[in-house]
Amino acid sequence: MVRHFDLVLSLGPNCRAKHQLARIYGEAVSPSAVFDWQITPRRALHAYLRNRFRGMFEYEDLTIKDGMVHAGRGANHMHAFPADITMETLPAHYGEARSRHEYLAEKTLRMFLGKQKLLLCLAVPVSLYDHVRLWAVIRRNYPRLKFMLLNGPRGDLPADSEHWKGDDAVWDRHLKSFLPRPPSLSPAPASP
């Protein structure tokens, strides 16, 4: 059975889903979003959703631990700062990184508040309990959102730095029954 959507977004927890979604569907159907190039543990994902993507990149919450990390929620902003970032050099880079994060957070929020049907993809499989819990967090905070929540594929490569892109064949099979609606049938995107 083929299921249709308008836009497809990665919900993390790592960069793999975004890479695969852009590879399969292209950037027009898989636009950039806040979770694309960061490590977002479950507690951080839930906080982003509950807080409407706001307040998640505050200077005082950032610390260095295998990259620049939100101390309370654990989101790792590995691509937002230079690899050699220190707390001493953070002020020189924070403004630009925050601006980019806020832009992506606002863009993601607009998609969650829009009329288009979203396919929301996880990069790794989660338990049924965690899947249902995430679905409930999304539904509670975005009651008008039309969405499908897709668990990560089973049988993919380990999520390490060598295999960060995943197995193309596994993702091709995983997404084969999900197709974007033709633009003429899709609702107009939400205005900025």
Backbone as a chain_set.jsonl record, in Angstrom:
{"seq": "MVRHFDLVLSLGPNCRAKHQLARIYGEAVSPSAVFDWQITPRRALHAYLRNRFRGMFEYEDLTIKDGMVHAGRGANHMHAFPADITMETLPAHYGEARSRHEYLAEKTLRMFLGKQKLLLCLAVPVSLYDHVRLWAVIRRNYPRLKFMLLNGPRGDLPADSEHWKGDDAVWDRHLKSFLPRPPSLSPAPASP", "coords": {"N": [[0.839, -1.174, 0.0], [0.631, 2.151, -0.899], [1.551, 5.122, 0.689], [0.916, 8.544, 0.961], [2.533, 11.739, 1.244], [3.337, 15.194, 1.925], [5.657, 16.585, 2.75], [8.799, 15.435, 4.021], [10.448, 14.842, 7.031], [13.309, 14.571, 9.145], [13.493, 13.292, 12.433], [15.694, 12.795, 13.892], [17.577, 10.393, 15.845], [20.058, 11.15, 14.918], [22.192, 12.197, 12.143], [21.68, 10.519, 10.032], [19.039, 9.863, 9.008], [18.243, 12.264, 7.737], [20.177, 12.463, 5.701], [19.522, 10.179, 4.156], [16.824, 10.688, 3.491], [17.022, 13.027, 1.953], [18.574, 11.99, -0.101], [16.854, 10.109, -1.277], [14.377, 11.454, -1.746], [14.981, 14.105, -2.399], [15.843, 17.602, -1.899], [13.681, 19.384, -2.117], [11.398, 18.063, -1.251], [12.286, 17.129, 1.118], [12.958, 19.317, 3.107], [15.375, 21.439, 4.811], [15.699, 21.154, 8.351], [15.502, 21.557, 11.939], [16.517, 19.272, 13.267], [18.283, 18.007, 11.597], [21.208, 17.973, 11.413], [22.314, 17.402, 13.919], [22.843, 15.686, 17.044], [20.187, 14.324, 18.614], [18.913, 13.351, 21.451], [16.187, 11.41, 22.866], [14.923, 12.759, 25.074], [15.591, 15.404, 24.516], [14.373, 15.742, 22.011], [11.644, 15.497, 22.707], [11.464, 17.757, 24.351], [11.993, 19.842, 22.512], [9.666, 19.596, 20.938], [7.579, 20.018, 22.83], [8.184, 22.617, 23.667], [7.774, 24.114, 21.449], [9.943, 24.399, 19.753], [11.491, 26.395, 20.812], [13.878, 28.164, 22.873], [15.924, 26.292, 23.062], [18.612, 26.543, 22.615], [20.196, 28.067, 24.284], [22.74, 30.186, 25.511], [23.752, 29.845, 28.152], [23.089, 27.211, 28.647], [24.775, 25.618, 27.223], [27.547, 23.393, 26.935], [30.79, 21.837, 26.796], [31.251, 18.629, 25.709], [32.325, 16.071, 24.162], [31.939, 17.648, 21.883], [29.799, 20.515, 21.301], [27.296, 20.709, 23.582], [23.928, 20.635, 24.782], [23.542, 21.111, 28.069], [21.479, 20.237, 29.819], [19.633, 18.736, 28.272], [21.02, 17.229, 26.435], [21.324, 17.457, 23.639], [23.491, 17.383, 20.925], [25.317, 19.668, 19.278], [27.0, 19.272, 16.979], [27.711, 20.091, 14.385], [27.39, 22.78, 14.383], [29.391, 24.32, 15.395], [32.962, 25.022, 15.282], [35.255, 22.223, 15.214], [37.271, 22.448, 17.107], [36.255, 23.961, 19.184], [36.11, 25.83, 22.213], [35.169, 26.709, 25.58], [36.129, 29.205, 25.93], [36.355, 30.207, 23.332], [33.788, 30.099, 22.508], [32.031, 32.458, 22.682], [32.74, 33.899, 20.36], [31.681, 32.43, 18.3], [29.076, 31.844, 18.893], [26.872, 33.613, 18.233], [26.444, 33.443, 15.401], [25.971, 30.663, 15.186], [23.7, 30.391, 16.799], [21.879, 31.988, 15.394], [21.548, 30.491, 13.027], [20.498, 28.114, 14.142], [18.108, 29.082, 15.295], [16.784, 29.974, 13.001], [16.385, 27.493, 11.658], [14.851, 26.194, 13.617], [12.527, 27.797, 13.707], [11.647, 27.47, 11.07], [11.12, 24.723, 11.099], [9.06, 24.656, 13.007], [7.077, 26.112, 11.587], [6.486, 24.217, 9.61], [5.371, 22.204, 11.187], [3.108, 23.506, 12.034], [1.766, 23.948, 9.736], [-0.362, 23.152, 6.855], [0.367, 21.015, 5.378], [0.852, 17.502, 4.87], [2.947, 15.639, 6.892], [5.641, 13.359, 6.745], [7.263, 11.955, 9.254], [10.365, 10.946, 10.19], [12.315, 8.62, 11.973], [15.748, 7.957, 12.628], [16.733, 5.636, 13.692], [15.513, 2.459, 14.882], [12.962, 2.417, 17.378], [11.468, 1.343, 20.491], [8.091, 0.021, 20.677], [6.697, 1.252, 22.742], [8.171, 3.688, 23.078], [7.75, 4.761, 20.552], [4.954, 5.14, 20.445], [4.707, 6.903, 22.571], [6.164, 9.134, 21.605], [4.553, 9.743, 19.381], [2.261, 10.54, 20.769], [3.197, 12.844, 22.115], [3.663, 14.527, 19.942], [1.046, 14.696, 18.838], [-0.383, 15.83, 21.003], [0.819, 18.355, 21.257], [0.634, 19.471, 18.738], [-2.115, 19.487, 17.568], [-3.516, 19.818, 15.154], [-1.886, 18.935, 13.182], [-1.237, 16.997, 10.337], [0.122, 13.932, 10.059], [2.482, 11.228, 9.648], [4.278, 8.921, 11.555], [7.275, 7.453, 11.246], [9.097, 4.699, 12.162], [12.609, 3.998, 12.632], [14.586, 2.074, 10.265], [15.018, -1.48, 10.534], [17.951, -3.509, 10.663], [19.873, -1.847, 9.615], [23.131, -0.325, 9.134], [25.628, -0.011, 11.79], [25.355, 2.864, 13.929], [27.756, 4.66, 13.685], [30.723, 6.719, 13.272], [31.968, 5.876, 10.934], [29.989, 4.646, 9.426], [27.937, 6.526, 9.103], [26.084, 7.347, 7.186], [24.403, 5.219, 6.697], [22.808, 2.257, 5.283], [22.11, 2.27, 1.989], [20.435, 0.501, 0.516], [18.857, -0.69, 2.506], [17.419, 1.556, 3.421], [16.135, 2.302, 1.048], [14.34, 0.147, 0.715], [12.894, 0.461, 3.086], [11.533, 2.871, 2.736], [10.045, 2.576, 0.451], [7.245, 2.398, 0.121], [6.281, 4.904, 0.609], [5.363, 7.873, -0.773], [5.805, 11.133, -2.188], [3.116, 13.471, -2.517], [1.862, 14.689, -5.634], [2.754, 18.067, -6.485], [0.531, 19.617, -7.305], [-1.561, 18.552, -5.892], [-1.028, 19.012, -3.284], [-1.428, 20.928, -0.265], [-0.844, 24.465, 0.028], [2.277, 25.65, 1.343], [2.812, 26.781, 4.756], [2.832, 30.263, 5.459], [5.694, 32.408, 6.118]], "CA": [[0.0, 0.0, 0.0], [1.387, 3.395, -0.988], [1.086, 6.212, 1.54], [1.396, 9.813, 0.404], [2.845, 12.842, 2.141], [3.784, 16.405, 1.232], [7.045, 16.837, 3.14], [9.373, 14.424, 4.902], [11.426, 15.438, 7.944], [13.995, 13.714, 10.105], [13.398, 13.635, 13.852], [16.921, 12.322, 14.519], [18.436, 11.154, 16.737], [21.338, 11.525, 14.303], [22.152, 12.783, 10.798], [21.444, 9.48, 9.03], [17.732, 9.957, 8.34], [18.248, 13.411, 6.824], [20.972, 12.096, 4.524], [18.771, 9.222, 3.344], [15.612, 11.336, 2.976], [17.437, 13.92, 0.861], [19.042, 11.142, -1.203], [15.72, 9.428, -1.915], [13.292, 12.355, -2.152], [15.465, 15.417, -2.816], [15.707, 18.688, -0.923], [12.381, 20.065, -2.211], [10.439, 17.292, -0.459], [12.924, 16.965, 2.425], [13.625, 20.597, 3.387], [16.199, 21.48, 6.016], [14.962, 21.313, 9.597], [16.392, 21.727, 13.081], [17.116, 18.019, 13.731], [19.045, 17.367, 10.525], [22.652, 17.805, 11.568], [22.685, 17.379, 15.332], [22.45, 14.472, 17.759], [19.048, 14.748, 19.429], [18.344, 12.253, 22.232], [14.728, 11.425, 23.031], [14.481, 13.824, 26.001], [15.725, 16.685, 23.813], [13.329, 15.766, 20.983], [10.376, 15.798, 23.379], [11.508, 19.155, 24.805], [11.8, 20.685, 21.322], [8.255, 19.532, 20.539], [6.759, 20.66, 23.867], [8.513, 24.049, 23.752], [7.583, 24.703, 20.119], [11.263, 24.623, 19.161], [12.071, 27.629, 21.358], [14.654, 28.066, 24.106], [16.713, 25.058, 23.058], [19.987, 26.835, 22.214], [20.588, 29.202, 25.118], [24.181, 30.218, 25.803], [24.051, 29.302, 29.484], [22.814, 25.771, 28.66], [25.756, 24.902, 26.403], [28.794, 22.95, 27.548], [31.575, 21.004, 25.884], [31.368, 17.217, 26.079], [32.308, 15.461, 22.826], [31.305, 18.662, 21.045], [28.974, 21.479, 22.023], [26.124, 19.948, 24.018], [22.972, 21.249, 25.709], [23.853, 20.424, 29.321], [20.308, 19.618, 30.425], [18.865, 17.844, 27.402], [21.936, 16.338, 25.734], [21.429, 17.649, 22.185], [24.868, 17.678, 20.535], [25.313, 20.561, 18.116], [28.332, 18.969, 16.448], [27.996, 20.786, 13.129], [27.121, 24.212, 14.542], [30.595, 24.985, 15.88], [34.209, 24.384, 14.835], [35.624, 21.033, 15.986], [38.178, 22.815, 18.199], [35.583, 24.957, 20.021], [36.309, 25.795, 23.664], [34.279, 27.661, 26.248], [36.732, 30.523, 25.734], [36.09, 30.675, 21.962], [32.342, 30.028, 22.259], [31.39, 33.744, 22.376], [33.025, 34.338, 18.99], [30.936, 31.607, 17.341], [27.705, 31.605, 19.339], [25.859, 34.413, 17.527], [26.156, 32.846, 14.093], [25.376, 29.341, 15.398], [22.34, 30.588, 17.309], [21.061, 32.498, 14.298], [21.226, 29.348, 12.156], [19.614, 27.223, 14.896], [16.797, 29.727, 15.413], [16.184, 29.929, 11.662], [15.902, 26.128, 11.41], [13.786, 25.903, 14.577], [11.324, 28.499, 13.237], [11.231, 26.798, 9.834], [10.534, 23.442, 11.503], [7.774, 24.971, 13.637], [6.113, 26.451, 10.527], [6.038, 22.977, 8.962], [4.504, 21.513, 12.138], [1.856, 24.259, 12.138], [1.207, 24.102, 8.397], [-1.442, 22.275, 6.4], [0.902, 19.904, 4.607], [1.003, 16.238, 5.581], [4.355, 15.354, 7.116], [6.181, 12.046, 7.088], [8.305, 12.216, 10.242], [11.178, 9.727, 10.197], [13.39, 8.399, 12.93], [16.919, 7.35, 11.99], [16.968, 4.319, 14.285], [14.268, 1.905, 15.426], [12.697, 2.572, 18.809], [10.46, 0.402, 20.976], [6.7, 0.413, 20.461], [6.372, 2.204, 23.807], [8.757, 4.992, 22.749], [7.098, 5.24, 19.328], [3.619, 5.627, 20.829], [4.91, 8.082, 23.42], [6.526, 10.244, 20.723], [3.344, 10.075, 18.627], [1.368, 11.269, 21.677], [3.774, 14.178, 22.339], [3.394, 15.307, 18.727], [-0.399, 14.933, 18.727], [-0.805, 16.733, 22.074], [1.353, 19.7, 21.049], [0.293, 19.934, 17.381], [-3.332, 18.712, 17.323], [-4.012, 19.937, 13.774], [-0.88, 18.415, 12.261], [-1.454, 15.728, 9.639], [1.454, 13.337, 10.011], [2.771, 9.815, 9.864], [5.536, 8.771, 12.275], [7.914, 6.236, 10.751], [10.218, 4.203, 12.948], [13.822, 3.753, 11.856], [14.618, 0.732, 9.677], [15.803, -2.538, 11.182], [18.957, -4.094, 9.792], [20.78, -0.84, 9.068], [24.501, -0.358, 9.639], [25.752, 0.645, 13.097], [25.357, 4.337, 13.876], [29.057, 5.178, 14.091], [31.232, 7.722, 12.339], [32.324, 5.255, 9.654], [28.769, 4.253, 8.709], [26.903, 7.479, 9.495], [25.07, 7.494, 6.138], [23.513, 4.069, 6.68], [22.806, 1.353, 4.131], [21.143, 2.786, 1.011], [19.453, -0.533, 0.15], [17.931, -0.819, 3.641], [16.55, 2.734, 3.41], [15.28, 2.22, -0.148], [13.243, -0.789, 1.043], [12.127, 1.022, 4.199], [10.723, 4.015, 2.298], [9.48, 2.351, -0.889], [5.788, 2.572, 0.06], [5.957, 6.29, 0.951], [5.615, 8.723, -1.937], [5.278, 12.496, -2.078], [1.981, 13.824, -3.37], [2.209, 15.678, -6.664], [2.56, 19.436, -5.971], [-0.804, 20.15, -7.598], [-2.506, 18.008, -4.92], [-0.573, 19.367, -1.942], [-1.798, 22.266, 0.189], [0.239, 25.453, 0.005], [3.007, 25.696, 2.61], [2.489, 27.887, 5.664], [3.628, 31.464, 5.19], [6.659, 32.677, 7.202]], "C": [[0.891, 1.247, 0.0], [0.737, 4.447, -0.097], [1.727, 7.499, 1.049], [1.597, 10.866, 1.489], [3.255, 14.037, 1.29], [5.256, 16.704, 1.494], [7.514, 15.727, 4.06], [10.488, 15.069, 5.712], [12.051, 14.363, 8.814], [13.731, 14.226, 11.511], [14.634, 13.15, 14.607], [16.8, 10.869, 14.941], [19.785, 11.557, 16.145], [21.109, 11.996, 12.872], [21.729, 11.794, 9.708], [20.126, 9.652, 8.285], [17.715, 11.116, 7.353], [19.025, 13.092, 5.557], [20.156, 11.197, 3.6], [17.518, 9.857, 2.741], [15.945, 12.267, 1.819], [17.9, 13.109, -0.345], [17.859, 10.573, -1.98], [14.712, 10.419, -2.492], [13.759, 13.711, -2.682], [15.153, 16.485, -1.781], [14.344, 19.384, -0.976], [11.335, 19.379, -1.339], [10.972, 17.064, 0.956], [13.689, 18.242, 2.783], [14.44, 20.533, 4.681], [15.32, 21.761, 7.234], [15.957, 21.259, 10.754], [17.093, 20.436, 13.501], [18.12, 17.415, 12.756], [20.491, 17.055, 10.856], [23.08, 17.984, 13.022], [22.29, 16.022, 15.899], [21.376, 14.902, 18.751], [18.491, 13.551, 20.196], [16.846, 12.462, 22.47], [14.265, 12.566, 23.936], [14.579, 15.201, 25.349], [14.645, 16.822, 22.745], [11.986, 16.135, 21.607], [10.337, 17.253, 23.847], [11.335, 20.117, 23.631], [10.314, 20.745, 20.969], [7.359, 20.248, 21.547], [6.964, 22.172, 23.899], [8.365, 24.782, 22.427], [8.898, 25.209, 19.534], [11.947, 25.886, 19.683], [12.86, 27.335, 22.634], [15.576, 26.868, 24.187], [18.19, 25.289, 22.715], [20.503, 28.041, 22.991], [22.055, 29.076, 25.525], [24.507, 29.516, 27.119], [23.796, 27.799, 29.592], [23.876, 24.958, 27.932], [27.019, 24.583, 27.191], [29.534, 22.077, 26.542], [31.717, 19.611, 26.474], [31.222, 16.439, 24.776], [31.612, 16.388, 21.835], [30.485, 19.596, 21.912], [27.621, 20.838, 22.303], [25.239, 20.818, 24.905], [23.09, 20.462, 27.014], [22.653, 19.682, 29.905], [19.629, 18.564, 29.577], [19.733, 16.932, 26.541], [22.011, 16.486, 24.229], [22.852, 18.087, 21.857], [24.845, 18.454, 19.226], [26.663, 20.474, 17.4], [28.681, 19.719, 15.173], [27.813, 22.301, 13.233], [28.368, 25.014, 14.92], [31.832, 24.311, 15.299], [34.565, 23.202, 15.751], [36.493, 21.381, 17.192], [37.573, 23.873, 19.139], [35.948, 24.747, 21.497], [35.322, 26.776, 24.283], [34.821, 29.088, 26.093], [36.436, 31.077, 24.34], [34.599, 30.658, 21.619], [31.724, 31.393, 21.944], [31.607, 34.22, 20.94], [32.181, 33.604, 17.955], [29.444, 31.493, 17.66], [26.658, 32.356, 18.526], [25.466, 33.81, 16.195], [25.482, 31.486, 14.243], [23.935, 29.471, 15.894], [21.405, 31.074, 16.208], [20.628, 31.362, 13.374], [20.247, 28.405, 12.854], [18.209, 27.807, 14.99], [16.063, 29.739, 14.075], [15.6, 28.541, 11.396], [14.774, 25.749, 12.367], [12.475, 26.549, 14.132], [10.776, 27.849, 11.97], [10.553, 25.463, 10.155], [9.169, 23.665, 12.141], [6.724, 25.305, 12.584], [5.611, 25.188, 9.825], [5.102, 22.2, 9.884], [3.154, 22.215, 12.281], [1.136, 24.394, 10.798], [0.125, 23.084, 8.076], [-0.933, 21.05, 5.656], [1.043, 18.66, 5.482], [2.48, 15.892, 5.658], [4.589, 13.867, 7.339], [7.369, 12.34, 7.989], [9.076, 10.925, 10.471], [12.214, 9.737, 11.305], [14.531, 7.673, 12.225], [17.184, 5.937, 12.487], [15.642, 3.785, 14.827], [14.17, 2.143, 16.933], [11.618, 1.568, 19.199], [9.057, 0.92, 20.66], [6.28, 1.448, 21.501], [6.895, 3.601, 23.461], [8.12, 5.606, 21.508], [5.735, 5.85, 19.66], [3.74, 6.888, 21.689], [5.272, 9.308, 22.579], [5.316, 10.696, 19.912], [2.415, 10.934, 19.499], [1.888, 12.685, 21.962], [3.494, 15.074, 21.135], [1.914, 15.669, 18.65], [-0.869, 15.941, 19.771], [-0.376, 18.177, 21.79], [1.001, 20.306, 19.696], [-0.973, 19.208, 16.93], [-3.856, 18.788, 15.892], [-3.058, 19.347, 12.746], [-1.327, 17.084, 11.661], [-0.075, 15.106, 9.468], [1.406, 11.819, 10.111], [4.127, 9.775, 10.554], [6.13, 7.422, 11.903], [9.122, 5.899, 11.605], [11.435, 4.024, 12.053], [13.849, 2.324, 11.339], [15.439, -0.242, 10.516], [16.817, -3.061, 10.172], [19.904, -3.094, 9.16], [22.166, -1.012, 9.691], [24.572, 0.284, 11.02], [25.85, 2.159, 12.942], [26.677, 4.866, 14.43], [29.578, 6.124, 13.017], [31.594, 7.137, 10.982], [31.093, 4.982, 8.791], [27.637, 5.256, 8.893], [25.798, 7.623, 8.461], [24.065, 6.354, 6.124], [23.632, 3.277, 5.394], [21.715, 1.806, 3.161], [20.063, 1.766, 0.679], [18.416, -0.72, 1.258], [16.94, 0.348, 3.636], [15.637, 2.743, 2.186], [14.087, 1.307, 0.116], [12.312, -0.184, 2.092], [11.143, 2.107, 3.736], [9.969, 3.784, 0.996], [7.971, 2.558, -0.965], [5.339, 3.978, 0.472], [6.347, 7.182, -0.214], [5.074, 10.132, -1.705], [4.09, 12.695, -3.0], [2.461, 14.772, -4.452], [1.915, 17.082, -6.142], [1.165, 19.991, -6.214], [-1.849, 19.652, -6.606], [-2.166, 18.384, -3.483], [-1.073, 20.749, -1.553], [-0.59, 23.191, 0.132], [0.956, 25.441, 1.347], [2.582, 26.895, 3.445], [3.377, 29.075, 5.345], [4.542, 31.744, 6.379], [6.142, 33.567, 8.284]], "O": [[1.801, 1.364, 0.82], [-0.479, 4.637, -0.129], [2.922, 7.542, 0.759], [0.913, 10.868, 2.512], [3.49, 13.908, 0.089], [6.007, 17.034, 0.576], [6.717, 15.144, 4.796], [11.357, 15.751, 5.168], [11.408, 13.376, 9.173], [13.742, 15.432, 11.759], [14.622, 13.1, 15.837], [15.946, 10.167, 14.4], [20.57, 12.237, 16.806], [19.969, 12.171, 12.442], [21.45, 12.201, 8.58], [20.101, 9.594, 7.055], [17.218, 10.962, 6.237], [18.579, 13.416, 4.456], [20.107, 11.431, 2.392], [17.188, 9.584, 1.587], [15.231, 12.293, 0.816], [17.649, 13.496, -1.486], [17.872, 10.561, -3.211], [14.242, 10.236, -3.615], [12.991, 14.398, -3.355], [14.311, 16.296, -0.903], [13.899, 19.924, 0.036], [10.482, 20.044, -0.752], [10.196, 16.834, 1.884], [14.92, 18.254, 2.768], [14.211, 19.673, 5.532], [14.338, 22.5, 7.159], [17.13, 20.945, 10.552], [18.191, 20.509, 14.053], [18.745, 16.403, 13.071], [20.949, 15.944, 10.589], [24.083, 18.636, 13.312], [21.495, 15.297, 15.3], [21.621, 15.739, 19.621], [17.677, 12.805, 19.652], [16.322, 13.562, 22.293], [13.311, 13.268, 23.599], [13.742, 16.068, 25.601], [14.063, 17.895, 22.587], [11.273, 16.993, 21.086], [9.3, 17.909, 23.751], [10.608, 21.104, 23.744], [9.773, 21.824, 20.729], [6.473, 21.007, 21.155], [6.017, 22.923, 24.133], [8.781, 25.933, 22.297], [8.968, 26.273, 18.919], [12.881, 26.388, 19.059], [12.559, 26.396, 23.37], [15.972, 26.468, 25.282], [18.938, 24.327, 22.544], [21.161, 28.921, 22.435], [22.535, 27.987, 25.84], [25.423, 28.697, 27.187], [24.252, 27.174, 30.549], [23.876, 23.73, 28.016], [27.493, 25.384, 27.998], [28.954, 21.633, 25.551], [32.229, 19.431, 27.579], [30.102, 16.178, 24.337], [30.785, 15.943, 21.039], [30.486, 19.47, 23.136], [26.891, 20.471, 21.381], [25.734, 21.634, 25.682], [22.771, 19.274, 27.052], [22.818, 18.585, 30.439], [19.1, 17.59, 30.113], [19.231, 15.96, 25.975], [22.708, 15.704, 23.582], [23.362, 19.045, 22.438], [24.403, 17.945, 18.196], [27.367, 21.471, 17.242], [29.861, 19.958, 14.912], [28.057, 23.022, 12.266], [28.395, 26.236, 14.78], [31.766, 23.159, 14.87], [34.207, 23.197, 16.929], [36.452, 20.677, 18.201], [38.308, 24.596, 19.811], [36.075, 23.612, 21.957], [34.712, 27.58, 23.578], [34.06, 30.055, 26.122], [36.281, 32.287, 24.18], [34.196, 31.145, 20.562], [30.941, 31.48, 20.998], [30.736, 34.879, 20.37], [31.987, 34.106, 16.848], [28.647, 31.097, 16.809], [25.638, 31.769, 18.165], [24.279, 33.681, 15.895], [24.534, 31.18, 13.52], [23.055, 28.734, 15.448], [20.267, 30.616, 16.107], [19.462, 31.287, 12.985], [19.282, 27.946, 12.244], [17.227, 27.094, 14.784], [14.85, 29.535, 14.031], [14.456, 28.422, 10.959], [13.837, 25.057, 11.97], [11.425, 25.91, 14.178], [9.563, 27.7, 11.824], [9.536, 25.116, 9.554], [8.222, 22.936, 11.846], [5.592, 24.831, 12.677], [4.431, 25.101, 9.482], [4.138, 21.597, 9.413], [2.16, 21.572, 12.616], [0.016, 24.903, 10.742], [-0.251, 22.265, 8.915], [-1.708, 20.147, 5.339], [1.318, 18.755, 6.678], [3.179, 15.852, 4.645], [3.822, 13.205, 8.038], [8.367, 12.906, 7.544], [8.502, 9.923, 10.898], [12.896, 10.736, 11.537], [14.296, 6.866, 11.326], [17.791, 5.132, 11.782], [14.755, 4.56, 15.188], [15.163, 2.078, 17.657], [10.938, 1.01, 18.337], [8.865, 2.109, 20.408], [5.586, 2.412, 21.177], [6.154, 4.582, 23.54], [7.966, 6.824, 21.42], [5.41, 6.947, 19.205], [2.956, 7.826, 21.54], [4.748, 10.397, 22.812], [5.077, 11.895, 19.77], [1.854, 11.926, 19.032], [1.096, 13.625, 22.041], [3.132, 16.24, 21.292], [1.57, 16.829, 18.421], [-1.673, 16.82, 19.458], [-1.131, 19.113, 22.056], [1.065, 21.523, 19.527], [-0.918, 18.397, 16.005], [-4.58, 17.89, 15.463], [-3.391, 19.269, 11.563], [-1.737, 16.169, 12.375], [0.795, 15.68, 8.812], [0.437, 11.225, 10.585], [5.033, 10.518, 10.177], [5.558, 6.376, 12.209], [10.045, 6.7, 11.753], [11.296, 3.91, 10.835], [13.201, 1.449, 11.914], [16.435, 0.14, 11.13], [16.564, -3.054, 8.967], [20.664, -3.45, 8.259], [22.339, -1.756, 10.656], [23.677, 1.044, 11.391], [26.366, 2.662, 11.943], [26.712, 5.449, 15.513], [28.944, 6.305, 11.977], [31.53, 7.842, 9.975], [31.155, 5.079, 7.566], [26.471, 4.865, 8.844], [24.676, 7.986, 8.815], [22.97, 6.514, 5.584], [24.45, 3.587, 4.528], [20.528, 1.733, 3.481], [18.891, 2.127, 0.572], [17.23, -0.89, 0.976], [15.742, 0.139, 3.829], [14.48, 3.152, 2.285], [12.953, 1.65, -0.22], [11.091, -0.305, 1.994], [10.051, 2.236, 4.288], [9.321, 4.699, 0.488], [7.462, 2.871, -2.041], [4.146, 4.214, 0.663], [7.515, 7.243, -0.599], [4.017, 10.306, -1.099], [4.05, 12.167, -4.111], [3.366, 15.573, -4.221], [0.931, 17.277, -5.429], [0.665, 20.767, -5.399], [-2.915, 20.256, -6.482], [-2.939, 18.103, -2.567], [-1.142, 21.646, -2.393], [0.552, 22.737, 0.185], [0.322, 25.244, 2.383], [2.067, 27.885, 2.927], [4.547, 28.906, 5.0], [4.226, 31.376, 7.51], [6.862, 33.859, 9.239]]}, "num_chains": 1, "name": "protein.A"}
